[in-house]
Amino acid sequence: MYIGFIGLGIMGKPMAKNVLKAGYDVLVFDFNENSITELANEGANKASSGKEVAEKTDVIITMLPNSPNVDAALFDENGIAEGLSSGKTVIDMSSISPVASQEFSTKLEELNVNFLDAPVSGGEPKAVDGTIAVMVGGDKSVFDKYYDLMMTMAGSVTYVGEVGAGNITKLANQMVVATNIAAVGEAMTFVKKAGADPKLVFEAIRGGLAGSTVMDAKMPMILDRNFEPGFRIQLHIKDLQNALDTSHDVNASIPITAQLMEIMQSLKIDGLEGKDHASVAQYFEKINNITIESD
């Protein structure tokens, strides 16, 4: 099986490397030549367009920022669709609108091409060590066929339903993650204002009902004042916007998500959109005029 991989950013680059490490032949394309060269130095083959990737490979993986990027990669001139032939498969691992995923799938069905929407969770550290969580929508038989391929990049790969269900699951994930970070930030500013040590409080509550993977990952970053991105605020804004748009399409009310979007917009105004989403805690620090740090 010859694998095409398009999109070699913060997440895509280490994911493609893990496919290579698993022994697959991989053909890569990105508009960033340095990323292509880095993958080529590790054994990947280089392509000059999405069309070339689609022509030469059996399955094409895309890992791109948002719905318009995937649309362009698939259907623009020299894009993936121009190189596809009957029976091939596109696995889109981008986090995008589920409505867009369904539209892309419908268009590709006309070419007799399979489509899976397979967004991921875990951020750059888990992309690097190959333990991301993958949530997949599409035909179950296609999922089964490419399960082992997706597991080369992941700690878990879960089938969640028809096309679009993958991105619905990812949006729900992002809503919960944002809420967790905001709860930690708000609680720890309260702790600091009330005169206790946030580090000691964190150690006391992390093993109880309030503990979470998010708390364990983000609280040390907050205490260390390390907001370098594993997952950028601007990308979380994108996910929350997709959640809000989808909620309007399906007539769902998600007021907490709407408030979190406004918090992240405030951080963007402060120039923090390129920082890790742990920076949500800085919103609560700002309005309380304190810093969450150990005594």
mmCIF file of C-alpha atoms in Angstrom:
data_model
loop_
_atom_site.group_PDB
_atom_site.id
_atom_site.type_symbol
_atom_site.label_atom_id
_atom_site.label_comp_id
_atom_site.label_asym_id
_atom_site.label_seq_id
_atom_site.Cartn_x
_atom_site.Cartn_y
_atom_site.Cartn_z
ATOM 1 C CA MET A 1 0.000 0.000 0.000
ATOM 2 C CA TYR A 2 1.417 3.356 -1.100
ATOM 3 C CA ILE A 3 0.346 6.224 1.155
ATOM 4 C CA GLY A 4 -0.074 9.862 0.157
ATOM 5 C CA PHE A 5 0.156 12.503 2.887
ATOM 6 C CA ILE A 6 -0.813 16.133 2.308
ATOM 7 C CA GLY A 7 -0.357 18.732 5.060
ATOM 8 C CA LEU A 8 2.899 18.696 7.033
ATOM 9 C CA GLY A 9 2.207 21.205 9.797
ATOM 10 C CA ILE A 10 2.530 20.898 13.572
ATOM 11 C CA MET A 11 0.382 17.766 13.584
ATOM 12 C CA GLY A 12 0.766 16.421 10.060
ATOM 13 C CA LYS A 13 4.547 16.290 10.024
ATOM 14 C CA PRO A 14 4.970 13.953 13.032
ATOM 15 C CA MET A 15 1.968 11.892 11.930
ATOM 16 C CA ALA A 16 3.537 11.339 8.506
ATOM 17 C CA LYS A 17 6.810 10.407 10.185
ATOM 18 C CA ASN A 18 5.031 7.750 12.214
ATOM 19 C CA VAL A 19 3.523 6.256 9.053
ATOM 20 C CA LEU A 20 7.047 6.089 7.636
ATOM 21 C CA LYS A 21 8.384 4.462 10.797
ATOM 22 C CA ALA A 22 5.733 1.772 10.480
ATOM 23 C CA GLY A 23 7.286 0.730 7.162
ATOM 24 C CA TYR A 24 4.875 2.238 4.647
ATOM 25 C CA ASP A 25 6.034 3.943 1.468
ATOM 26 C CA VAL A 26 4.864 7.552 1.703
ATOM 27 C CA LEU A 27 4.537 10.323 -0.887
ATOM 28 C CA VAL A 28 4.238 13.784 0.671
ATOM 29 C CA PHE A 29 3.138 17.242 -0.433
ATOM 30 C CA ASP A 30 2.906 20.602 1.307
ATOM 31 C CA PHE A 31 3.340 24.223 0.262
ATOM 32 C CA ASN A 32 6.186 24.434 2.804
ATOM 33 C CA GLU A 33 9.248 23.104 0.968
ATOM 34 C CA ASN A 34 11.213 22.778 4.204
ATOM 35 C CA SER A 35 8.657 20.340 5.574
ATOM 36 C CA ILE A 36 8.774 18.265 2.397
ATOM 37 C CA THR A 37 12.575 18.170 2.565
ATOM 38 C CA GLU A 38 12.517 17.124 6.216
ATOM 39 C CA LEU A 39 10.222 14.197 5.416
ATOM 40 C CA ALA A 40 12.292 13.275 2.365
ATOM 41 C CA ASN A 41 15.379 13.107 4.582
ATOM 42 C CA GLU A 42 13.536 10.500 6.640
ATOM 43 C CA GLY A 43 12.640 8.371 3.635
ATOM 44 C CA ALA A 44 9.494 9.880 2.116
ATOM 45 C CA ASN A 45 9.076 10.581 -1.580
ATOM 46 C CA LYS A 46 8.326 14.137 -2.732
ATOM 47 C CA ALA A 47 5.391 15.266 -4.872
ATOM 48 C CA SER A 48 4.805 18.598 -6.580
ATOM 49 C CA SER A 49 1.008 18.712 -6.236
ATOM 50 C CA GLY A 50 -1.999 17.072 -4.679
ATOM 51 C CA LYS A 51 -2.885 15.729 -8.117
ATOM 52 C CA GLU A 52 0.434 13.883 -8.305
ATOM 53 C CA VAL A 53 -0.082 12.421 -4.827
ATOM 54 C CA ALA A 54 -3.525 11.125 -5.803
ATOM 55 C CA GLU A 55 -2.321 9.686 -9.110
ATOM 56 C CA LYS A 56 0.519 7.694 -7.568
ATOM 57 C CA THR A 57 -0.850 6.457 -4.229
ATOM 58 C CA ASP A 58 -3.584 4.084 -3.041
ATOM 59 C CA VAL A 59 -4.881 6.133 -0.113
ATOM 60 C CA ILE A 60 -4.465 9.856 0.484
ATOM 61 C CA ILE A 61 -4.328 11.328 4.003
ATOM 62 C CA THR A 62 -4.987 15.046 4.442
ATOM 63 C CA MET A 63 -4.139 17.008 7.601
ATOM 64 C CA LEU A 64 -5.038 20.669 7.052
ATOM 65 C CA PRO A 65 -6.176 23.659 9.142
ATOM 66 C CA ASN A 66 -9.860 24.073 8.243
ATOM 67 C CA SER A 67 -12.690 23.299 5.818
ATOM 68 C CA PRO A 68 -11.656 25.792 3.083
ATOM 69 C CA ASN A 69 -8.123 24.353 3.088
ATOM 70 C CA VAL A 70 -9.433 20.818 2.616
ATOM 71 C CA ASP A 71 -11.814 22.026 -0.104
ATOM 72 C CA ALA A 72 -8.920 23.669 -1.951
ATOM 73 C CA ALA A 73 -6.633 20.654 -1.549
ATOM 74 C CA LEU A 74 -9.328 18.373 -2.927
ATOM 75 C CA PHE A 75 -10.920 20.393 -5.707
ATOM 76 C CA ASP A 76 -8.664 23.271 -6.818
ATOM 77 C CA GLU A 77 -6.603 23.068 -10.003
ATOM 78 C CA ASN A 78 -3.926 20.353 -9.639
ATOM 79 C CA GLY A 79 -5.748 19.192 -6.538
ATOM 80 C CA ILE A 80 -6.366 15.703 -5.273
ATOM 81 C CA ALA A 81 -9.600 15.102 -7.186
ATOM 82 C CA GLU A 82 -7.860 15.582 -10.523
ATOM 83 C CA GLY A 83 -5.595 12.626 -9.776
ATOM 84 C CA LEU A 84 -8.085 10.248 -8.222
ATOM 85 C CA SER A 85 -9.365 7.086 -9.848
ATOM 86 C CA SER A 86 -12.108 4.639 -8.949
ATOM 87 C CA GLY A 87 -11.614 2.654 -5.741
ATOM 88 C CA LYS A 88 -9.122 4.973 -4.053
ATOM 89 C CA THR A 89 -9.686 6.406 -0.567
ATOM 90 C CA VAL A 90 -9.260 9.845 0.988
ATOM 91 C CA ILE A 91 -8.833 9.957 4.767
ATOM 92 C CA ASP A 92 -9.235 13.524 5.979
ATOM 93 C CA MET A 93 -7.696 13.826 9.451
ATOM 94 C CA SER A 94 -8.274 17.584 9.633
ATOM 95 C CA SER A 95 -10.626 19.057 12.224
ATOM 96 C CA ILE A 96 -13.315 20.711 10.111
ATOM 97 C CA SER A 97 -17.049 21.247 9.845
ATOM 98 C CA PRO A 98 -19.003 17.973 9.754
ATOM 99 C CA VAL A 99 -21.264 19.537 7.130
ATOM 100 C CA ALA A 100 -18.211 20.163 4.937
ATOM 101 C CA SER A 101 -17.064 16.562 5.453
ATOM 102 C CA GLN A 102 -20.410 15.304 4.207
ATOM 103 C CA GLU A 103 -20.243 17.601 1.167
ATOM 104 C CA PHE A 104 -16.731 16.405 0.294
ATOM 105 C CA SER A 105 -17.813 12.788 0.665
ATOM 106 C CA THR A 106 -20.757 13.303 -1.696
ATOM 107 C CA LYS A 107 -18.533 14.850 -4.367
ATOM 108 C CA LEU A 108 -15.961 12.061 -4.093
ATOM 109 C CA GLU A 109 -18.655 9.378 -4.263
ATOM 110 C CA GLU A 110 -19.346 10.626 -7.803
ATOM 111 C CA LEU A 111 -15.780 9.534 -8.635
ATOM 112 C CA ASN A 112 -16.312 6.180 -6.862
ATOM 113 C CA VAL A 113 -13.788 7.288 -4.233
ATOM 114 C CA ASN A 114 -14.156 6.416 -0.548
ATOM 115 C CA PHE A 115 -13.988 9.131 2.113
ATOM 116 C CA LEU A 116 -13.409 8.949 5.868
ATOM 117 C CA ASP A 117 -13.501 11.944 8.181
ATOM 118 C CA ALA A 118 -10.977 11.080 10.879
ATOM 119 C CA PRO A 119 -10.035 14.090 13.034
ATOM 120 C CA VAL A 120 -7.593 13.641 15.879
ATOM 121 C CA SER A 121 -7.101 14.774 19.461
ATOM 122 C CA GLY A 122 -3.992 14.994 21.602
ATOM 123 C CA GLY A 123 -1.956 17.887 20.274
ATOM 124 C CA GLU A 124 1.626 17.918 19.069
ATOM 125 C CA PRO A 125 3.146 15.808 21.894
ATOM 126 C CA LYS A 126 0.825 12.886 21.158
ATOM 127 C CA ALA A 127 1.267 13.344 17.409
ATOM 128 C CA VAL A 128 5.007 12.998 17.948
ATOM 129 C CA ASP A 129 4.830 9.871 20.100
ATOM 130 C CA GLY A 130 2.044 8.298 18.041
ATOM 131 C CA THR A 131 -0.650 8.249 20.721
ATOM 132 C CA ILE A 132 -3.286 10.619 19.323
ATOM 133 C CA ALA A 133 -6.944 9.631 19.539
ATOM 134 C CA VAL A 134 -8.628 9.274 16.155
ATOM 135 C CA MET A 135 -12.412 9.431 15.755
ATOM 136 C CA VAL A 136 -13.638 8.164 12.395
ATOM 137 C CA GLY A 137 -16.828 8.581 10.378
ATOM 138 C CA GLY A 138 -17.599 6.760 7.140
ATOM 139 C CA ASP A 139 -18.297 3.335 5.727
ATOM 140 C CA LYS A 140 -17.423 0.686 8.335
ATOM 141 C CA SER A 141 -15.779 -1.621 5.813
ATOM 142 C CA VAL A 142 -13.487 1.202 4.661
ATOM 143 C CA PHE A 143 -12.702 1.978 8.307
ATOM 144 C CA ASP A 144 -11.789 -1.668 8.901
ATOM 145 C CA LYS A 145 -9.551 -1.732 5.824
ATOM 146 C CA TYR A 146 -7.474 1.248 6.989
ATOM 147 C CA TYR A 147 -7.622 0.720 10.747
ATOM 148 C CA ASP A 148 -4.047 -0.608 10.933
ATOM 149 C CA LEU A 149 -2.759 2.329 8.883
ATOM 150 C CA MET A 150 -4.423 4.848 11.182
ATOM 151 C CA MET A 151 -3.121 2.993 14.255
ATOM 152 C CA THR A 152 0.466 3.705 13.143
ATOM 153 C CA MET A 153 -0.213 7.300 14.230
ATOM 154 C CA ALA A 154 -2.475 6.674 17.203
ATOM 155 C CA GLY A 155 -3.094 5.274 20.627
ATOM 156 C CA SER A 156 -6.739 4.710 19.750
ATOM 157 C CA VAL A 157 -8.801 4.688 16.559
ATOM 158 C CA THR A 158 -12.561 4.589 17.125
ATOM 159 C CA TYR A 159 -15.399 4.202 14.644
ATOM 160 C CA VAL A 160 -18.194 6.651 15.537
ATOM 161 C CA GLY A 161 -20.684 6.395 12.654
ATOM 162 C CA GLU A 162 -21.332 7.705 9.165
ATOM 163 C CA VAL A 163 -19.373 10.476 7.432
ATOM 164 C CA GLY A 164 -19.517 13.640 9.546
ATOM 165 C CA ALA A 165 -19.690 11.776 12.836
ATOM 166 C CA GLY A 166 -15.913 11.967 13.165
ATOM 167 C CA ASN A 167 -15.948 15.748 13.163
ATOM 168 C CA ILE A 168 -19.054 15.935 15.337
ATOM 169 C CA THR A 169 -17.108 13.860 17.876
ATOM 170 C CA LYS A 170 -14.067 16.107 17.543
ATOM 171 C CA LEU A 171 -16.127 19.250 18.096
ATOM 172 C CA ALA A 172 -17.647 17.731 21.227
ATOM 173 C CA ASN A 173 -14.103 16.914 22.359
ATOM 174 C CA GLN A 174 -12.990 20.507 21.807
ATOM 175 C CA MET A 175 -15.979 21.875 23.691
ATOM 176 C CA VAL A 176 -15.108 19.700 26.699
ATOM 177 C CA VAL A 177 -11.385 20.525 26.522
ATOM 178 C CA ALA A 178 -12.018 24.284 26.389
ATOM 179 C CA THR A 179 -14.433 24.043 29.302
ATOM 180 C CA ASN A 180 -11.867 22.081 31.318
ATOM 181 C CA ILE A 181 -9.104 24.620 30.744
ATOM 182 C CA ALA A 182 -11.428 27.499 31.614
ATOM 183 C CA ALA A 183 -12.544 25.739 34.807
ATOM 184 C CA VAL A 184 -8.918 25.176 35.844
ATOM 185 C CA GLY A 185 -8.008 28.795 35.101
ATOM 186 C CA GLU A 186 -10.977 30.212 36.978
ATOM 187 C CA ALA A 187 -10.532 27.889 39.959
ATOM 188 C CA MET A 188 -6.824 28.558 40.283
ATOM 189 C CA THR A 189 -7.226 32.339 40.142
ATOM 190 C CA PHE A 190 -9.758 31.917 42.961
ATOM 191 C CA VAL A 191 -7.211 29.790 44.862
ATOM 192 C CA LYS A 192 -4.509 32.423 44.442
ATOM 193 C CA LYS A 193 -6.792 35.323 45.414
ATOM 194 C CA ALA A 194 -7.958 33.388 48.482
ATOM 195 C CA GLY A 195 -4.370 32.930 49.680
ATOM 196 C CA ALA A 196 -3.649 29.265 48.941
ATOM 197 C CA ASP A 197 -0.881 27.792 46.753
ATOM 198 C CA PRO A 198 -2.182 26.732 43.306
ATOM 199 C CA LYS A 199 0.498 24.056 42.929
ATOM 200 C CA LEU A 200 -0.446 22.411 46.222
ATOM 201 C CA VAL A 201 -4.147 22.657 45.433
ATOM 202 C CA PHE A 202 -3.511 21.062 42.038
ATOM 203 C CA GLU A 203 -1.685 18.153 43.669
ATOM 204 C CA ALA A 204 -4.518 17.756 46.172
ATOM 205 C CA ILE A 205 -7.396 17.649 43.696
ATOM 206 C CA ARG A 206 -5.890 16.023 40.602
ATOM 207 C CA GLY A 207 -6.547 12.507 41.919
ATOM 208 C CA GLY A 208 -10.169 13.226 42.803
ATOM 209 C CA LEU A 209 -13.317 13.793 40.789
ATOM 210 C CA ALA A 210 -12.067 17.170 39.537
ATOM 211 C CA GLY A 211 -8.949 15.592 38.034
ATOM 212 C CA SER A 212 -8.696 15.204 34.276
ATOM 213 C CA THR A 213 -6.240 14.594 31.462
ATOM 214 C CA VAL A 214 -6.654 18.268 30.565
ATOM 215 C CA MET A 215 -5.767 19.406 34.088
ATOM 216 C CA ASP A 216 -2.713 17.143 34.180
ATOM 217 C CA ALA A 217 -1.514 18.433 30.801
ATOM 218 C CA LYS A 218 -2.243 22.158 31.190
ATOM 219 C CA MET A 219 -1.789 23.007 34.873
ATOM 220 C CA PRO A 220 1.999 22.367 34.821
ATOM 221 C CA MET A 221 2.244 24.641 31.763
ATOM 222 C CA ILE A 222 0.326 27.379 33.570
ATOM 223 C CA LEU A 223 2.506 27.089 36.672
ATOM 224 C CA ASP A 224 5.690 27.127 34.563
ATOM 225 C CA ARG A 225 4.398 30.093 32.497
ATOM 226 C CA ASN A 226 4.975 27.976 29.401
ATOM 227 C CA PHE A 227 2.410 28.861 26.756
ATOM 228 C CA GLU A 228 4.337 27.713 23.701
ATOM 229 C CA PRO A 229 1.889 25.934 21.444
ATOM 230 C CA GLY A 230 1.023 22.324 21.431
ATOM 231 C CA PHE A 231 -2.421 23.451 20.260
ATOM 232 C CA ARG A 232 -2.839 27.106 19.382
ATOM 233 C CA ILE A 233 -5.640 29.383 20.558
ATOM 234 C CA GLN A 234 -6.376 30.277 16.924
ATOM 235 C CA LEU A 235 -7.039 26.624 16.098
ATOM 236 C CA HIS A 236 -9.313 26.214 19.099
ATOM 237 C CA ILE A 237 -11.207 29.323 17.967
ATOM 238 C CA LYS A 238 -11.657 27.614 14.605
ATOM 239 C CA ASP A 239 -13.042 24.485 16.280
ATOM 240 C CA LEU A 240 -15.431 26.431 18.492
ATOM 241 C CA GLN A 241 -16.645 28.404 15.468
ATOM 242 C CA ASN A 242 -17.349 25.119 13.675
ATOM 243 C CA ALA A 243 -19.196 23.895 16.777
ATOM 244 C CA LEU A 244 -21.300 27.065 16.937
ATOM 245 C CA ASP A 245 -22.071 26.961 13.212
ATOM 246 C CA THR A 246 -23.070 23.309 13.413
ATOM 247 C CA SER A 247 -25.171 23.921 16.522
ATOM 248 C CA HIS A 248 -27.196 26.477 14.582
ATOM 249 C CA ASP A 249 -27.643 24.009 11.719
ATOM 250 C CA VAL A 250 -29.004 21.321 14.065
ATOM 251 C CA ASN A 251 -30.921 23.674 16.391
ATOM 252 C CA ALA A 252 -28.808 22.996 19.504
ATOM 253 C CA SER A 253 -28.134 25.577 22.233
ATOM 254 C CA ILE A 254 -24.513 25.620 23.477
ATOM 255 C CA PRO A 255 -24.173 28.736 25.668
ATOM 256 C CA ILE A 256 -21.007 27.647 27.506
ATOM 257 C CA THR A 257 -19.231 27.167 24.179
ATOM 258 C CA ALA A 258 -20.384 30.625 23.089
ATOM 259 C CA GLN A 259 -18.903 32.153 26.250
ATOM 260 C CA LEU A 260 -15.643 30.270 25.728
ATOM 261 C CA MET A 261 -15.470 31.648 22.204
ATOM 262 C CA GLU A 262 -15.697 35.184 23.605
ATOM 263 C CA ILE A 263 -12.926 34.414 26.107
ATOM 264 C CA MET A 264 -10.691 33.155 23.313
ATOM 265 C CA GLN A 265 -11.523 36.178 21.177
ATOM 266 C CA SER A 266 -10.362 38.359 24.069
ATOM 267 C CA LEU A 267 -7.068 36.460 24.128
ATOM 268 C CA LYS A 268 -6.742 36.948 20.371
ATOM 269 C CA ILE A 269 -7.227 40.693 20.836
ATOM 270 C CA ASP A 270 -4.364 40.556 23.357
ATOM 271 C CA GLY A 271 -2.136 38.962 20.696
ATOM 272 C CA LEU A 272 -2.129 35.458 22.175
ATOM 273 C CA GLU A 273 -3.782 33.608 19.289
ATOM 274 C CA GLY A 274 -0.498 31.823 18.487
ATOM 275 C CA LYS A 275 -0.035 30.578 22.043
ATOM 276 C CA ASP A 276 -1.188 27.292 23.544
ATOM 277 C CA HIS A 277 -4.829 27.051 24.599
ATOM 278 C CA ALA A 278 -3.580 26.785 28.181
ATOM 279 C CA SER A 279 -3.522 30.579 27.768
ATOM 280 C CA VAL A 280 -7.247 30.556 28.535
ATOM 281 C CA ALA A 281 -6.053 30.723 32.145
ATOM 282 C CA GLN A 282 -4.493 34.101 31.343
ATOM 283 C CA TYR A 283 -7.939 35.547 30.712
ATOM 284 C CA PHE A 284 -8.873 34.833 34.327
ATOM 285 C CA GLU A 285 -5.506 36.109 35.525
ATOM 286 C CA LYS A 286 -6.085 39.376 33.677
ATOM 287 C CA ILE A 287 -9.554 40.080 35.045
ATOM 288 C CA ASN A 288 -8.361 39.207 38.573
ATOM 289 C CA ASN A 289 -5.008 41.017 38.263
ATOM 290 C CA ILE A 290 -2.996 38.045 39.557
ATOM 291 C CA THR A 291 -0.717 35.332 38.198
ATOM 292 C CA ILE A 292 -1.281 31.635 38.841
ATOM 293 C CA GLU A 293 2.052 30.598 40.315
ATOM 294 C CA SER A 294 3.286 28.603 43.252
ATOM 295 C CA ASP A 295 4.220 30.365 46.475
#
